[in-house]
mmCIF file of C-alpha atoms and ligand atoms in Angstrom:
data_model
loop_
_atom_site.group_PDB
_atom_site.id
_atom_site.type_symbol
_atom_site.label_atom_id
_atom_site.label_comp_id
_atom_site.label_asym_id
_atom_site.label_seq_id
_atom_site.Cartn_x
_atom_site.Cartn_y
_atom_site.Cartn_z
ATOM 1 C CA MET A 144 168.053 53.353 31.329
ATOM 2 C CA LYS A 145 171.325 53.151 33.255
ATOM 3 C CA ILE A 146 174.434 53.578 31.129
ATOM 4 C CA PHE A 147 177.712 52.797 32.911
ATOM 5 C CA LEU A 148 180.527 55.001 31.622
ATOM 6 C CA LYS A 149 183.895 53.230 31.677
ATOM 7 C CA THR A 150 187.104 54.699 33.074
ATOM 8 C CA ALA A 151 190.406 54.441 31.206
ATOM 9 C CA ASP A 152 191.297 51.534 33.496
ATOM 10 C CA ASP A 153 188.001 49.764 32.701
ATOM 11 C CA VAL A 154 188.683 50.215 28.982
ATOM 12 C CA GLU A 155 192.140 48.638 29.390
ATOM 13 C CA LYS A 156 190.535 45.605 31.017
ATOM 14 C CA LEU A 157 187.893 45.475 28.306
ATOM 15 C CA ARG A 158 190.696 45.595 25.748
ATOM 16 C CA ARG A 159 192.473 42.653 27.375
ATOM 17 C CA VAL A 160 189.394 40.447 27.568
ATOM 18 C CA ASN A 161 188.404 41.296 24.008
ATOM 19 C CA LEU A 162 191.864 40.295 22.769
ATOM 20 C CA ILE A 163 191.190 36.888 24.321
ATOM 21 C CA VAL A 164 187.851 36.801 22.479
ATOM 22 C CA SER A 165 189.668 37.624 19.240
ATOM 23 C CA ALA A 166 192.217 34.834 19.808
ATOM 24 C CA VAL A 167 189.413 32.331 20.476
ATOM 25 C CA LEU A 168 187.666 33.358 17.250
ATOM 26 C CA ASP A 169 190.984 32.970 15.380
ATOM 27 C CA ALA A 170 191.187 29.383 16.664
ATOM 28 C CA CYS A 171 187.604 28.753 15.514
ATOM 29 C CA GLU A 172 188.293 30.298 12.109
ATOM 30 C CA ALA A 173 191.261 27.986 11.528
ATOM 31 C CA ALA A 174 189.021 25.002 12.340
ATOM 32 C CA CYS A 175 186.024 25.888 10.135
ATOM 33 C CA LYS A 176 186.615 23.217 7.493
ATOM 34 C CA PRO A 177 184.284 20.640 5.910
ATOM 35 C CA GLY A 178 183.893 17.610 8.207
ATOM 36 C CA VAL A 179 184.206 19.557 11.466
ATOM 37 C CA SER A 180 181.136 19.597 13.711
ATOM 38 C CA THR A 181 179.884 22.693 15.462
ATOM 39 C CA TRP A 182 180.450 20.826 18.742
ATOM 40 C CA ASP A 183 184.128 20.446 17.754
ATOM 41 C CA LEU A 184 184.235 24.249 17.429
ATOM 42 C CA ASN A 185 182.714 24.620 20.889
ATOM 43 C CA GLU A 186 185.465 22.399 22.328
ATOM 44 C CA ILE A 187 188.164 24.353 20.528
ATOM 45 C CA ALA A 188 186.746 27.610 21.904
ATOM 46 C CA ASP A 189 186.417 26.167 25.400
ATOM 47 C CA ARG A 190 190.047 25.020 25.397
ATOM 48 C CA ALA A 191 191.368 28.337 24.051
ATOM 49 C CA MET A 192 189.282 30.259 26.597
ATOM 50 C CA LYS A 193 190.581 28.192 29.508
ATOM 51 C CA ALA A 194 194.166 28.538 28.273
ATOM 52 C CA HIS A 195 193.666 32.284 28.802
ATOM 53 C CA ASP A 196 192.158 31.732 32.241
ATOM 54 C CA ALA A 197 188.878 33.306 31.147
ATOM 55 C CA THR A 198 185.318 32.168 31.925
ATOM 56 C CA SER A 199 182.387 31.848 29.552
ATOM 57 C CA ALA A 200 179.849 34.636 29.239
ATOM 58 C CA PHE A 201 177.415 32.386 27.345
ATOM 59 C CA LEU A 202 177.433 29.050 29.221
ATOM 60 C CA ASP A 203 174.398 28.964 31.545
ATOM 61 C CA TYR A 204 173.309 32.450 30.462
ATOM 62 C CA HIS A 205 169.522 32.016 30.745
ATOM 63 C CA GLY A 206 170.305 28.307 30.473
ATOM 64 C CA TYR A 207 172.358 28.489 27.254
ATOM 65 C CA PRO A 208 174.222 25.139 27.005
ATOM 66 C CA ALA A 209 177.562 26.042 25.319
ATOM 67 C CA VAL A 210 180.411 28.573 25.280
ATOM 68 C CA LEU A 211 179.871 29.382 21.604
ATOM 69 C CA CYS A 212 177.009 30.183 19.258
ATOM 70 C CA THR A 213 177.392 28.511 15.866
ATOM 71 C CA SER A 214 174.869 29.794 13.332
ATOM 72 C CA VAL A 215 174.979 27.969 9.991
ATOM 73 C CA ASN A 216 173.442 29.373 6.764
ATOM 74 C CA GLU A 217 169.798 30.372 7.496
ATOM 75 C CA VAL A 218 170.522 30.526 11.234
ATOM 76 C CA VAL A 219 170.725 34.198 12.187
ATOM 77 C CA VAL A 220 172.142 33.898 15.731
ATOM 78 C CA HIS A 221 172.208 31.639 18.797
ATOM 79 C CA GLY A 222 172.744 28.337 16.968
ATOM 80 C CA ILE A 223 173.639 25.696 19.568
ATOM 81 C CA PRO A 224 176.755 23.589 18.848
ATOM 82 C CA ARG A 225 175.898 19.948 18.005
ATOM 83 C CA ARG A 226 177.890 16.793 17.391
ATOM 84 C CA ASP A 227 175.578 15.915 14.492
ATOM 85 C CA LEU A 228 175.876 19.242 12.706
ATOM 86 C CA VAL A 229 178.904 18.775 10.477
ATOM 87 C CA LEU A 230 180.151 21.631 8.311
ATOM 88 C CA LYS A 231 180.162 21.057 4.570
ATOM 89 C CA ASP A 232 181.684 22.803 1.593
ATOM 90 C CA GLY A 233 179.695 25.934 0.740
ATOM 91 C CA ASP A 234 178.298 26.625 4.223
ATOM 92 C CA ILE A 235 178.646 29.944 5.978
ATOM 93 C CA ILE A 236 178.839 29.922 9.767
ATOM 94 C CA GLY A 237 178.451 32.753 12.236
ATOM 95 C CA VAL A 238 180.631 32.123 15.274
ATOM 96 C CA ASP A 239 179.830 34.254 18.334
ATOM 97 C CA PHE A 240 181.938 34.106 21.499
ATOM 98 C CA GLY A 241 182.017 36.016 24.767
ATOM 99 C CA CYS A 242 183.970 35.626 28.000
ATOM 100 C CA PHE A 243 184.897 37.301 31.271
ATOM 101 C CA LYS A 244 188.310 38.175 32.634
ATOM 102 C CA GLU A 245 189.289 40.656 35.387
ATOM 103 C CA GLY A 246 185.599 41.350 35.955
ATOM 104 C CA PHE A 247 184.854 42.531 32.418
ATOM 105 C CA CYS A 248 183.104 40.943 29.466
ATOM 106 C CA GLY A 249 184.280 40.710 25.858
ATOM 107 C CA ASP A 250 181.931 39.824 22.972
ATOM 108 C CA SER A 251 182.576 39.421 19.256
ATOM 109 C CA ALA A 252 181.322 37.417 16.287
ATOM 110 C CA ARG A 253 182.450 36.692 12.756
ATOM 111 C CA THR A 254 180.923 34.806 9.830
ATOM 112 C CA PHE A 255 183.260 32.329 8.139
ATOM 113 C CA ALA A 256 183.161 30.571 4.767
ATOM 114 C CA VAL A 257 183.476 26.792 4.797
ATOM 115 C CA GLY A 258 185.425 25.713 1.719
ATOM 116 C CA LYS A 259 184.229 27.349 -1.480
ATOM 117 C CA ILE A 260 181.026 29.363 -1.063
ATOM 118 C CA SER A 261 178.607 30.866 -3.581
ATOM 119 C CA GLU A 262 179.021 34.397 -4.845
ATOM 120 C CA GLU A 263 175.635 35.160 -3.257
ATOM 121 C CA ALA A 264 176.942 34.104 0.173
ATOM 122 C CA ARG A 265 180.263 35.940 -0.275
ATOM 123 C CA LYS A 266 178.494 39.181 -1.170
ATOM 124 C CA LEU A 267 176.215 38.932 1.877
ATOM 125 C CA MET A 268 179.175 38.343 4.190
ATOM 126 C CA ASP A 269 181.143 41.227 2.679
ATOM 127 C CA ALA A 270 178.180 43.612 2.970
ATOM 128 C CA THR A 271 177.587 42.650 6.606
ATOM 129 C CA LYS A 272 181.253 43.067 7.500
ATOM 130 C CA GLN A 273 181.307 46.437 5.739
ATOM 131 C CA ALA A 274 178.100 47.479 7.529
ATOM 132 C CA LEU A 275 179.838 46.805 10.849
ATOM 133 C CA GLU A 276 182.740 49.026 9.741
ATOM 134 C CA HIS A 277 180.257 51.828 8.986
ATOM 135 C CA ALA A 278 178.647 51.303 12.405
ATOM 136 C CA ILE A 279 182.076 51.551 14.052
ATOM 137 C CA ALA A 280 182.843 54.751 12.135
ATOM 138 C CA ALA A 281 179.638 56.270 13.555
ATOM 139 C CA CYS A 282 180.895 55.704 17.122
ATOM 140 C CA VAL A 283 182.220 59.215 17.620
ATOM 141 C CA VAL A 284 181.589 61.683 20.432
ATOM 142 C CA GLY A 285 178.637 63.939 19.635
ATOM 143 C CA ASN A 286 176.936 61.514 17.276
ATOM 144 C CA ARG A 287 173.591 60.009 18.265
ATOM 145 C CA LEU A 288 172.825 56.382 18.987
ATOM 146 C CA GLN A 289 170.647 55.917 15.914
ATOM 147 C CA ASP A 290 173.443 57.179 13.670
ATOM 148 C CA ILE A 291 174.931 53.720 14.294
ATOM 149 C CA GLY A 292 171.849 51.860 13.123
ATOM 150 C CA TRP A 293 171.448 54.199 10.208
ATOM 151 C CA ALA A 294 175.043 53.505 9.165
ATOM 152 C CA VAL A 295 174.199 49.788 8.943
ATOM 153 C CA GLN A 296 170.800 50.174 7.322
ATOM 154 C CA SER A 297 171.872 52.728 4.722
ATOM 155 C CA HIS A 298 174.710 50.456 3.636
ATOM 156 C CA VAL A 299 172.830 47.181 3.247
ATOM 157 C CA GLU A 300 169.318 48.124 2.140
ATOM 158 C CA PRO A 301 170.418 49.682 -1.175
ATOM 159 C CA LEU A 302 172.159 46.350 -1.867
ATOM 160 C CA GLY A 303 168.787 44.604 -1.478
ATOM 161 C CA TYR A 304 169.452 43.069 1.941
ATOM 162 C CA SER A 305 167.347 43.377 5.081
ATOM 163 C CA VAL A 306 168.279 44.287 8.657
ATOM 164 C CA VAL A 307 167.160 41.981 11.474
ATOM 165 C CA ARG A 308 164.992 43.928 13.943
ATOM 166 C CA SER A 309 164.312 41.457 16.714
ATOM 167 C CA PHE A 310 167.904 41.148 17.904
ATOM 168 C CA VAL A 311 170.127 44.148 18.607
ATOM 169 C CA GLY A 312 173.553 45.131 19.887
ATOM 170 C CA HIS A 313 174.073 46.304 23.446
ATOM 171 C CA GLY A 314 176.147 48.164 25.961
ATOM 172 C CA ILE A 315 178.825 45.944 27.523
ATOM 173 C CA GLY A 316 181.101 46.116 30.548
ATOM 174 C CA ARG A 317 180.950 44.260 33.860
ATOM 175 C CA ALA A 318 177.864 42.545 32.402
ATOM 176 C CA MET A 319 177.482 41.160 28.882
ATOM 177 C CA HIS A 320 174.266 43.034 28.290
ATOM 178 C CA GLU A 321 174.073 46.611 29.537
ATOM 179 C CA ASP A 322 172.031 49.566 28.373
ATOM 180 C CA PRO A 323 171.529 50.881 25.808
ATOM 181 C CA PRO A 324 170.163 48.468 23.213
ATOM 182 C CA VAL A 325 171.870 49.301 19.907
ATOM 183 C CA GLN A 326 169.604 48.807 16.899
ATOM 184 C CA ASN A 327 170.979 48.118 13.448
ATOM 185 C CA TYR A 328 168.429 50.476 11.898
ATOM 186 C CA GLY A 329 167.276 53.983 12.781
ATOM 187 C CA SER A 330 167.075 57.627 11.848
ATOM 188 C CA PRO A 331 170.179 59.808 11.610
ATOM 189 C CA GLY A 332 170.447 62.392 14.389
ATOM 190 C CA LYS A 333 168.130 60.534 16.770
ATOM 191 C CA GLY A 334 168.727 58.867 20.112
ATOM 192 C CA LEU A 335 171.088 59.557 22.975
ATOM 193 C CA ARG A 336 174.268 61.507 22.440
ATOM 194 C CA LEU A 337 177.435 59.385 22.380
ATOM 195 C CA LYS A 338 179.911 60.141 25.155
ATOM 196 C CA PRO A 339 183.490 59.082 25.926
ATOM 197 C CA GLY A 340 183.451 55.962 28.111
ATOM 198 C CA MET A 341 180.456 54.344 26.468
ATOM 199 C CA VAL A 342 181.214 50.828 25.248
ATOM 200 C CA PHE A 343 178.956 49.017 22.794
ATOM 201 C CA ALA A 344 178.805 45.572 21.256
ATOM 202 C CA LEU A 345 177.775 46.373 17.688
ATOM 203 C CA GLU A 346 176.343 43.366 15.897
ATOM 204 C CA PRO A 347 174.554 43.738 12.577
ATOM 205 C CA MET A 348 172.587 40.656 11.477
ATOM 206 C CA ILE A 349 171.809 40.938 7.766
ATOM 207 C CA ASN A 350 169.533 38.741 5.667
ATOM 208 C CA ILE A 351 169.284 38.094 1.940
ATOM 209 C CA GLY A 352 165.482 37.888 2.078
ATOM 210 C CA THR A 353 162.999 38.913 4.738
ATOM 211 C CA PHE A 354 164.169 40.524 7.977
ATOM 212 C CA GLU A 355 161.744 38.316 9.890
ATOM 213 C CA VAL A 356 163.146 35.580 12.084
ATOM 214 C CA GLU A 357 161.678 32.757 14.121
ATOM 215 C CA VAL A 358 163.092 30.868 17.075
ATOM 216 C CA LEU A 359 163.136 27.072 16.809
ATOM 217 C CA ALA A 360 161.715 24.663 19.394
ATOM 218 C CA ASP A 361 165.057 24.511 21.261
ATOM 219 C CA GLY A 362 164.253 28.030 22.471
ATOM 220 C CA TRP A 363 167.494 29.513 21.057
ATOM 221 C CA THR A 364 168.180 28.899 17.376
ATOM 222 C CA ALA A 365 166.947 31.948 15.454
ATOM 223 C CA VAL A 366 166.406 31.286 11.741
ATOM 224 C CA THR A 367 165.223 33.467 8.878
ATOM 225 C CA LYS A 368 161.507 32.997 8.236
ATOM 226 C CA ASP A 369 162.161 32.335 4.550
ATOM 227 C CA ARG A 370 165.207 30.112 5.326
ATOM 228 C CA LYS A 371 167.437 32.312 3.150
ATOM 229 C CA LEU A 372 170.992 33.106 4.256
ATOM 230 C CA SER A 373 171.922 35.431 7.100
ATOM 231 C CA ALA A 374 175.301 36.847 8.200
ATOM 232 C CA HIS A 375 176.493 38.340 11.512
ATOM 233 C CA PHE A 376 179.596 40.247 12.562
ATOM 234 C CA GLU A 377 180.149 41.787 15.987
ATOM 235 C CA HIS A 378 182.788 43.979 17.610
ATOM 236 C CA SER A 379 182.991 45.531 21.067
ATOM 237 C CA VAL A 380 183.815 49.216 20.603
ATOM 238 C CA ALA A 381 184.738 51.971 23.082
ATOM 239 C CA ILE A 382 183.865 55.589 22.363
ATOM 240 C CA THR A 383 186.860 57.814 23.110
ATOM 241 C CA GLU A 384 187.878 61.424 22.531
ATOM 242 C CA ASN A 385 190.198 60.025 19.857
ATOM 243 C CA GLY A 386 187.469 58.144 18.011
ATOM 244 C CA PRO A 387 186.239 54.563 18.079
ATOM 245 C CA PHE A 388 188.509 51.973 19.742
ATOM 246 C CA VAL A 389 187.687 48.510 18.381
ATOM 247 C CA LEU A 390 188.456 46.459 21.485
ATOM 248 C CA SER A 391 187.909 43.061 19.853
ATOM 249 C CA ARG A 392 190.179 43.698 16.835
ATOM 250 C CA ALA A 393 193.733 42.413 17.323
HETATM 251 N N1 MF3 B 597 176.719 38.064 21.216
HETATM 252 C C1 MF3 B 597 175.460 37.557 21.693
HETATM 253 C C2 MF3 B 597 174.756 38.635 22.456
HETATM 254 O O1 MF3 B 597 175.301 39.637 22.627
HETATM 255 C C3 MF3 B 597 175.618 36.294 22.363
HETATM 256 C C4 MF3 B 597 174.706 35.892 23.472
HETATM 257 S S1 MF3 B 597 174.389 34.244 23.337
HETATM 258 C C5 MF3 B 597 173.878 33.689 24.817
HETATM 259 O O2 MF3 B 597 173.620 38.571 22.836
HETATM 260 F F1 MF3 B 597 173.816 32.429 24.718
HETATM 261 F F2 MF3 B 597 174.719 34.023 25.731
HETATM 262 F F3 MF3 B 597 172.731 34.221 25.081
HETATM 263 CO CO1 CO B 598 176.662 40.635 21.688
#
């Protein structure tokens, strides 16, 4: 495992690219209304990205065909934008975006409500968002890697939710995916010791029912096995002597 520690200058660049990611997600959020297709969202993201002179981290990544992942309801992650997938009142949609600028990659995701959603969906979204905050709070020098996963797991499992195992967070820097993998479950006090200069994309994926997922025939779209709802939030976070620096939060 090769972990690239970032310099202060690298972290500044990572901050700048992640602020672009945040602005692109803001544009997507404003557009997530009934009647809008997930392809429309991809175009909005593409335009906002280009306005910032950034390049996609997702397009052509292992053949991925869009700049955005749009994961509606039972889709956990990696939903491909489509002209014929039109958002409707009551949907939840995970929007995941990543791009490069100045040689560094930013990556963040949020789950949005479309119109008025059920209390069940709202609670899942809130728990997932809160789990990410707990994961961020665990990103302190001297903690261990699995303290992050434990922070997620120990928040959501008592609420009756399950943690997706088969997709994980990751180190991030000059490449979108660097070591180490960052699980959203684990045992407190285990794993490598967190050091200043490590930068992680933390991305809990939380399900109402089973943690098991399956990938559809398109080779990307990951859905819950029981087709119950899933939510996903992601931030890129730098570990510093002064605590976690949430690079993708404006
Ligand atoms: N945030 C996701 C990840 O870190 C997005 C990757 S989608 C892909 O893995 F299309 F680029 F693969
Ligand atoms: Co990611």
